[in-house]
mmCIF file of C-alpha atoms in Angstrom:
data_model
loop_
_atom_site.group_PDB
_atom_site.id
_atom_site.type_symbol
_atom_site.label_atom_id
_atom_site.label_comp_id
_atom_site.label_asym_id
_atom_site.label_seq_id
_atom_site.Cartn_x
_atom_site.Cartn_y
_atom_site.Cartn_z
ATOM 1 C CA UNK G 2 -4.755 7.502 -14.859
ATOM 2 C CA UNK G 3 -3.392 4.646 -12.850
ATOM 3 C CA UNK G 4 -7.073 3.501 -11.600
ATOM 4 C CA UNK G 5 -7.229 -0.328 -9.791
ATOM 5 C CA UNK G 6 -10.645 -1.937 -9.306
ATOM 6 C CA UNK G 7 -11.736 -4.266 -6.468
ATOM 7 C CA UNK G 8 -14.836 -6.438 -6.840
ATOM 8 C CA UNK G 9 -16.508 -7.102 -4.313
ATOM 9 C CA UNK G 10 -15.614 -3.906 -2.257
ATOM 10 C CA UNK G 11 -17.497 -5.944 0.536
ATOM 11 C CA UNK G 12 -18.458 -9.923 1.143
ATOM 12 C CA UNK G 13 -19.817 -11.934 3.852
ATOM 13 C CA UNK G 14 -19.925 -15.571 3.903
ATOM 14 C CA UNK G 15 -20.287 -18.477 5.761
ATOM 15 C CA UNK G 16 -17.457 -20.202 7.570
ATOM 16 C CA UNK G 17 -16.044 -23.212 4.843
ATOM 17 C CA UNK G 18 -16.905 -21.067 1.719
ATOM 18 C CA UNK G 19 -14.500 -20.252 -0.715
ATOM 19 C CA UNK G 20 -14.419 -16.536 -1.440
ATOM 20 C CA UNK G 21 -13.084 -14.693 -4.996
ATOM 21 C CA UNK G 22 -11.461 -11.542 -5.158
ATOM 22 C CA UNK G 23 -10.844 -9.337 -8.569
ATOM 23 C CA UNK G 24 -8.294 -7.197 -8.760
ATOM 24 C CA UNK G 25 -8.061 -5.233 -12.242
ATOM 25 C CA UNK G 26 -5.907 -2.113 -13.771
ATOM 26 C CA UNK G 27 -7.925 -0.366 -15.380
ATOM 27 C CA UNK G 28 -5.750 2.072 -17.786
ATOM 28 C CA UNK G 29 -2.584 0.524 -17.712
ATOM 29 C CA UNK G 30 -0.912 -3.145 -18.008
ATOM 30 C CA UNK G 31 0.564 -4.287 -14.870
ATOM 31 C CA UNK G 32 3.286 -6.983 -14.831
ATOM 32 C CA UNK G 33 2.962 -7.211 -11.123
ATOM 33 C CA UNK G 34 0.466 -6.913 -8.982
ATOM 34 C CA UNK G 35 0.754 -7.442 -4.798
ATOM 35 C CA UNK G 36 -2.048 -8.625 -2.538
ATOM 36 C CA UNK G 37 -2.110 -7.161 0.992
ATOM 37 C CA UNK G 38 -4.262 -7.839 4.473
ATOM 38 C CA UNK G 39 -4.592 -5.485 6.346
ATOM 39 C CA UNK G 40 -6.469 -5.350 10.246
ATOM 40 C CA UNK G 41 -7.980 -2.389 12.011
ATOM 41 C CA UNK G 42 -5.709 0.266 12.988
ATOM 42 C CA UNK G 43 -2.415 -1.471 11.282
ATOM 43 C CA UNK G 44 0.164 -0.986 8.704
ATOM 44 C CA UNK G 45 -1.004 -2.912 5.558
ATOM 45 C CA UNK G 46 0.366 -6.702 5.704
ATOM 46 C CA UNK G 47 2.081 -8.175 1.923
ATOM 47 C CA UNK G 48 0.881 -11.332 1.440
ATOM 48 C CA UNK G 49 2.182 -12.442 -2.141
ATOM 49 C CA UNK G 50 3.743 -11.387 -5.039
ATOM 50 C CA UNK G 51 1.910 -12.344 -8.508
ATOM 51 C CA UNK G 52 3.503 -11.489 -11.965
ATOM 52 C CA UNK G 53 1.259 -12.135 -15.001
ATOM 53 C CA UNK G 54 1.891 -15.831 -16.667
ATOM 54 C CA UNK G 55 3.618 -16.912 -13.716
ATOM 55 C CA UNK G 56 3.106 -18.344 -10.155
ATOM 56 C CA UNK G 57 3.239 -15.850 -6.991
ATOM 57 C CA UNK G 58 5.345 -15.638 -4.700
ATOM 58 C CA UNK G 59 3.892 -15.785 -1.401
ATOM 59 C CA UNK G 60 5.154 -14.160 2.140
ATOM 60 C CA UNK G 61 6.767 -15.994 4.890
ATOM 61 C CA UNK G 62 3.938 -17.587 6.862
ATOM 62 C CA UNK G 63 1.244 -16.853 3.936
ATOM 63 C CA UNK G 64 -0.515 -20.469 3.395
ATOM 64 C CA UNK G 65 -0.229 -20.598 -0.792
ATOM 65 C CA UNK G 66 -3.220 -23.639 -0.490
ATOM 66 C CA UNK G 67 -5.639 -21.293 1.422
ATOM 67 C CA UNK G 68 -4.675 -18.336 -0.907
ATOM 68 C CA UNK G 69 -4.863 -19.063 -4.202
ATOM 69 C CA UNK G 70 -3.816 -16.249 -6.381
ATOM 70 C CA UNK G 71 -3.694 -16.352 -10.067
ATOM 71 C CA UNK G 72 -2.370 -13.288 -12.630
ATOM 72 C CA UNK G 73 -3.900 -14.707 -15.361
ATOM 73 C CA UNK G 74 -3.885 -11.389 -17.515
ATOM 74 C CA UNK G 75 -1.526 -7.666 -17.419
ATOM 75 C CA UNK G 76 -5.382 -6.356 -16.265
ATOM 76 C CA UNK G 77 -6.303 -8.938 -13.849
ATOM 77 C CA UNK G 78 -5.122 -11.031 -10.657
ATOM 78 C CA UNK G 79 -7.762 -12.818 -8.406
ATOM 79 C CA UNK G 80 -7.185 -13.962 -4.768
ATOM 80 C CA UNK G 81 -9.130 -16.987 -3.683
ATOM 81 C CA UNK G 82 -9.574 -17.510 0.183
ATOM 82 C CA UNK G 83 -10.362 -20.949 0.377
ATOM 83 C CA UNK G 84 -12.526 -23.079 3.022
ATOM 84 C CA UNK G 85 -12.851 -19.295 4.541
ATOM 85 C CA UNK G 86 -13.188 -19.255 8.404
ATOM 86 C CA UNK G 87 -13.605 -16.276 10.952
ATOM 87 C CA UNK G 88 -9.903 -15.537 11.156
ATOM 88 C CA UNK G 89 -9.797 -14.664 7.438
ATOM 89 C CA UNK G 90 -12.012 -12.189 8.003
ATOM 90 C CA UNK G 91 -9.887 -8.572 7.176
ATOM 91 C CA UNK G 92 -9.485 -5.916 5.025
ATOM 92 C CA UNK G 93 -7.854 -7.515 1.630
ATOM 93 C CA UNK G 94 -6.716 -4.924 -0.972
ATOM 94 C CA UNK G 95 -4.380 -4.944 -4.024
ATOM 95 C CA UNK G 96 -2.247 -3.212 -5.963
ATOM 96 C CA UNK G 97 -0.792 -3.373 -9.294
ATOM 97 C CA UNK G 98 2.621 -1.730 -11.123
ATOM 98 C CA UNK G 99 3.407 -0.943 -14.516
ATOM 99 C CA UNK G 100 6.110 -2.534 -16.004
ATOM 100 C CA UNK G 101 9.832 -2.918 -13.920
ATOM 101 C CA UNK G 102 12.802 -1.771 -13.768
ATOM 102 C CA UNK G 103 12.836 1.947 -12.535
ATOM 103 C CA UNK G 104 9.366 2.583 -11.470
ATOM 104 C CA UNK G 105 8.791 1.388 -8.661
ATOM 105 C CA UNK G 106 5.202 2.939 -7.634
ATOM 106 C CA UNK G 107 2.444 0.943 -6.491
ATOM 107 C CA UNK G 108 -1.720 1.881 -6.962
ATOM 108 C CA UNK G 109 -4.010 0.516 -4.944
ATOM 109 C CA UNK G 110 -7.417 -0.774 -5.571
ATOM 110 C CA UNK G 111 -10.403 0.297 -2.939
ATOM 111 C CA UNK G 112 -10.046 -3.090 -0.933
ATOM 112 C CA UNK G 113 -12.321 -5.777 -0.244
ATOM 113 C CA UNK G 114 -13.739 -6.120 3.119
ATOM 114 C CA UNK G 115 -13.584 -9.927 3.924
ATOM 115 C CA UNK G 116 -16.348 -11.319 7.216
ATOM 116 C CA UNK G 117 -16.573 -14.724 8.011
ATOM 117 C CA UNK G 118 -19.556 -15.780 10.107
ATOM 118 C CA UNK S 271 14.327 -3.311 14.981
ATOM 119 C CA UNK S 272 11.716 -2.625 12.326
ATOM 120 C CA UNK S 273 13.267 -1.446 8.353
ATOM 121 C CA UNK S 274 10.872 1.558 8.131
ATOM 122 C CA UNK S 275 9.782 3.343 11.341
ATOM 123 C CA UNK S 276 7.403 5.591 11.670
ATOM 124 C CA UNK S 277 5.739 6.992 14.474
ATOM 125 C CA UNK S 278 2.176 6.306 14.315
ATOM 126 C CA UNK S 279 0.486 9.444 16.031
ATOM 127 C CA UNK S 280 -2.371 10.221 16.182
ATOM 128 C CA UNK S 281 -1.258 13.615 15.021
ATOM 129 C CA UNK S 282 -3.571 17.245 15.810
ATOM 130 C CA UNK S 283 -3.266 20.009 13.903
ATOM 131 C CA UNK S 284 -5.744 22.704 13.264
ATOM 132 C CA UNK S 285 -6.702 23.714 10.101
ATOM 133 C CA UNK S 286 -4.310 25.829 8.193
ATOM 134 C CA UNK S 287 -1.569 24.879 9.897
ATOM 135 C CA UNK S 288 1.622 22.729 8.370
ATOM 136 C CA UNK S 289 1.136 18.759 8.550
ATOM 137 C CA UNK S 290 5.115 17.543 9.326
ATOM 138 C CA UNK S 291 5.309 13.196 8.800
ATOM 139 C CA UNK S 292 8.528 11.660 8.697
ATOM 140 C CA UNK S 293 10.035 7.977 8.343
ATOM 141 C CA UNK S 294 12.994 6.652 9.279
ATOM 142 C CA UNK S 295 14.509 3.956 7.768
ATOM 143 C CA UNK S 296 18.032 1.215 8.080
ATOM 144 C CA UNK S 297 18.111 -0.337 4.695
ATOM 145 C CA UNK S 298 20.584 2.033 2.510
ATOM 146 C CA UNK S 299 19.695 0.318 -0.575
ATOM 147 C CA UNK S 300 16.302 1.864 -0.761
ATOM 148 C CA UNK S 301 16.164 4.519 -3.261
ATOM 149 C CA UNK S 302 12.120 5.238 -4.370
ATOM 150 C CA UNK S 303 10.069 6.292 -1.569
ATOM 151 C CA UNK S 304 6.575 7.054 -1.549
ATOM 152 C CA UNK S 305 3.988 8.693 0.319
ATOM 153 C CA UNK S 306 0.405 7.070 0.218
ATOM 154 C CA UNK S 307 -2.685 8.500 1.962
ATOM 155 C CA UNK S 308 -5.392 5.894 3.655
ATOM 156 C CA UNK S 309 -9.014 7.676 4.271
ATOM 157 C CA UNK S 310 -10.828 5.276 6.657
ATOM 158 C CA UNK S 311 -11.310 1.486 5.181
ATOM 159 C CA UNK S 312 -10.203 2.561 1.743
ATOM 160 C CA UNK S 313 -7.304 1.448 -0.318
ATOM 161 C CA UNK S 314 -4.273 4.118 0.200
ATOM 162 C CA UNK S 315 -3.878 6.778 -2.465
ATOM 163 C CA UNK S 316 -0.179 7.359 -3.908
ATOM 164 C CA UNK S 317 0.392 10.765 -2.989
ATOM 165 C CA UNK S 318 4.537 11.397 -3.572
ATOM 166 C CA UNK S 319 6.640 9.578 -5.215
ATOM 167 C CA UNK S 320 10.572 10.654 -5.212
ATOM 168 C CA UNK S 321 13.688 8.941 -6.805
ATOM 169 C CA UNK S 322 16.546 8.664 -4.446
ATOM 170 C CA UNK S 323 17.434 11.810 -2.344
ATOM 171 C CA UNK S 324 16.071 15.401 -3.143
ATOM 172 C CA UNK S 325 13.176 17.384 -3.062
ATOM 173 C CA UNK S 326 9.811 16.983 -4.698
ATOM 174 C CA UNK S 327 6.785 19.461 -3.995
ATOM 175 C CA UNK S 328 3.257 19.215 -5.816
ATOM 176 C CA UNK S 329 0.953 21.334 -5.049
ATOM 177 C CA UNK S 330 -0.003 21.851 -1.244
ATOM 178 C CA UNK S 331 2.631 18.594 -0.715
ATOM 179 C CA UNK S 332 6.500 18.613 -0.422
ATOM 180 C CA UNK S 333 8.797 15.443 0.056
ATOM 181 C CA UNK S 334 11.667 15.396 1.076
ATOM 182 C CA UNK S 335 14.497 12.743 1.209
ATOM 183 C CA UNK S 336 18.001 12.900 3.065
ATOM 184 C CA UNK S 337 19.574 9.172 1.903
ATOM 185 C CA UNK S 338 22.602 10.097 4.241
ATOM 186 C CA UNK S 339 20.421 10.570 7.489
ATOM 187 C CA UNK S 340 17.876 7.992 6.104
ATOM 188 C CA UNK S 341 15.081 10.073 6.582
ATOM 189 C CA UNK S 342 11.702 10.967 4.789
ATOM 190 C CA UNK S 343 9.545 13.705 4.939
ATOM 191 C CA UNK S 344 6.019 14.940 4.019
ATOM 192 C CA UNK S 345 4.642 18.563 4.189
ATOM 193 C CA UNK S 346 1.105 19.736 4.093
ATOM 194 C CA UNK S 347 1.134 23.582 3.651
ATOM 195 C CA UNK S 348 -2.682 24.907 4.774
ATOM 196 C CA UNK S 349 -4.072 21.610 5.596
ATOM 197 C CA UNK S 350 -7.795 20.913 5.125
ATOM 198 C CA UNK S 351 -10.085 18.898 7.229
ATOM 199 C CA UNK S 352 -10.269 16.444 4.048
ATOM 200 C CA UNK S 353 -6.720 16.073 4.999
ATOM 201 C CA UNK S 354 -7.498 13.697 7.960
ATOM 202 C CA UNK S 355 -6.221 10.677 7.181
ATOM 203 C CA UNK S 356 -3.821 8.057 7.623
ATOM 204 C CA UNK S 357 -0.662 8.809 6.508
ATOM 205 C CA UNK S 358 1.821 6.322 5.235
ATOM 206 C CA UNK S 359 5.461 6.154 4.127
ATOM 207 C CA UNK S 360 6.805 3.355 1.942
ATOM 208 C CA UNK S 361 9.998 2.342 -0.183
ATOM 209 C CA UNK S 362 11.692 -0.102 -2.278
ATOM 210 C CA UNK S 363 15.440 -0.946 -3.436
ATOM 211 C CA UNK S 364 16.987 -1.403 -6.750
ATOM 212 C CA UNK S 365 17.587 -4.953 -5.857
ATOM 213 C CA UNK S 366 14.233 -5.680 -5.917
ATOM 214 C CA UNK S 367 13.340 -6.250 -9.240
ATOM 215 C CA UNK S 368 9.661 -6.556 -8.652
ATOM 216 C CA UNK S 369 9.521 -3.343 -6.586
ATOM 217 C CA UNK S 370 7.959 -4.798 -3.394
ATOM 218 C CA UNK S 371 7.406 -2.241 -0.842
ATOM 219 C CA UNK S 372 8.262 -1.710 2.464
ATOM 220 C CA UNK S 373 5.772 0.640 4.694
ATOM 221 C CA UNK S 374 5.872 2.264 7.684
ATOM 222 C CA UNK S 375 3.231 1.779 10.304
ATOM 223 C CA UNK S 376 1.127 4.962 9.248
ATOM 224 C CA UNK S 377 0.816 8.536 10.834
ATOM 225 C CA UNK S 378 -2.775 9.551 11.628
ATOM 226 C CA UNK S 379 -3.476 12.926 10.842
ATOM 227 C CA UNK S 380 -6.654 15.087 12.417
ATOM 228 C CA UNK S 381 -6.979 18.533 10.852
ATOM 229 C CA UNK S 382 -9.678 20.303 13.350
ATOM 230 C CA UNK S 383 -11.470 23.031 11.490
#
């Protein structure tokens, strides 16, 4: 149990495109799900907060107008790097939780590996 | 000074032998603390997951947490090649109602056959 899907695992694209992300439980219904970034060799990097129905929260120094995330459904959030350029380019992965309170575990989908050319 | 420390190896053992990661932490009001393993440019895998302080082994894997020394452990009895990986530490506090994590930089593990 507990599985989280990424599609695309990877994308390249050019420099100005805008670039979608899925993120999706797949046995469970998350109330929260967390986008990370995460560069070679490095810890992994939270980037926003998204609860289902509601705007995300985004991380100090996270630009909300580049990365538009929307939790649309308990099964799905999507990140959208806008206007993409080569300093976007990472390793972008997500994870969801089930419901709050006392659980306070996190799964993580495969990640998406982002290039900008 | 960083909330979760850990140191981030790289760490050699050969195979068979006991894997010993640890985290350090400052923030007292963390009380769930995970252990998530990262193969190479995948997503990490939740390996542990303990409740405040204690004890919790699962199979080949034992955590350990000591809330009065702030301090986390993971053991690997008769580690496998397979287990080469990143290894990393994370937690969250009560007062944090939407259970955002904080991680430690990640212990990389090499198992030599």
């Amino acid at each position: 149990g507990a599985v989280v899907s990424q599609h695309p695992s990877r994308v390249i694209c050019k420099s100005g495109t805008s670039v979608k992300i899925e993120c999706r439980s797949l046995d469970f219904q998350a109330t929260t799900m967390f986008w990370y970034r995460q560069f070679p060799k490095k810890s992994l990097m939270l980037m926003a907060t998204s609860n289902e129905g509601s705007k995300a929260t985004y991380e100090q120094g996270v630009e909300k107008d580049k990365f538009l995330i929307n939790h649309a459904s308990l099964t799905l959030s999507t990140l959208t790097v806008t206007s993409a350029h080569p300093e976007d380019s990472s390793f972008y992965i997500c994870s969801a939780r089930e419901g709050r309170g006392q659980y306070h575990e996190q799964f993580f989908g495969p990640g998406t590996r982002l290039t900008v050319l | 000074q960083k909330e979760v420390e850990q140191d981030p190896g790289p760490l050699s053992v050969p195979e068979g032998a006991i894997v010993s990661l640890n985290c350090t932490y400052s923030n007292s009001a963390f009380q769930y603390f995970m252990w998530y393993r990262q193969y190479s440019r995948k997503g990490p895998e939740l390996l542990m997951y303990t409740y405040s302080s204690g004890n919790k082994e699962d199979g080949r894997f034992t955590a350990q947490v000591d809330k009065s020394s702030k301090y986390i452990s993971l053991f690997i009895r008769d580690s496998q090649p397979s287990d080469s990986a990143t290894y990393l530490c994370a937690m969250s506090g009560s007062t944090d109602s939407w259970g955002k994590l904080q991680f430690g930089a990640g212990t990389q593990v090499v198992v030599t056959p």
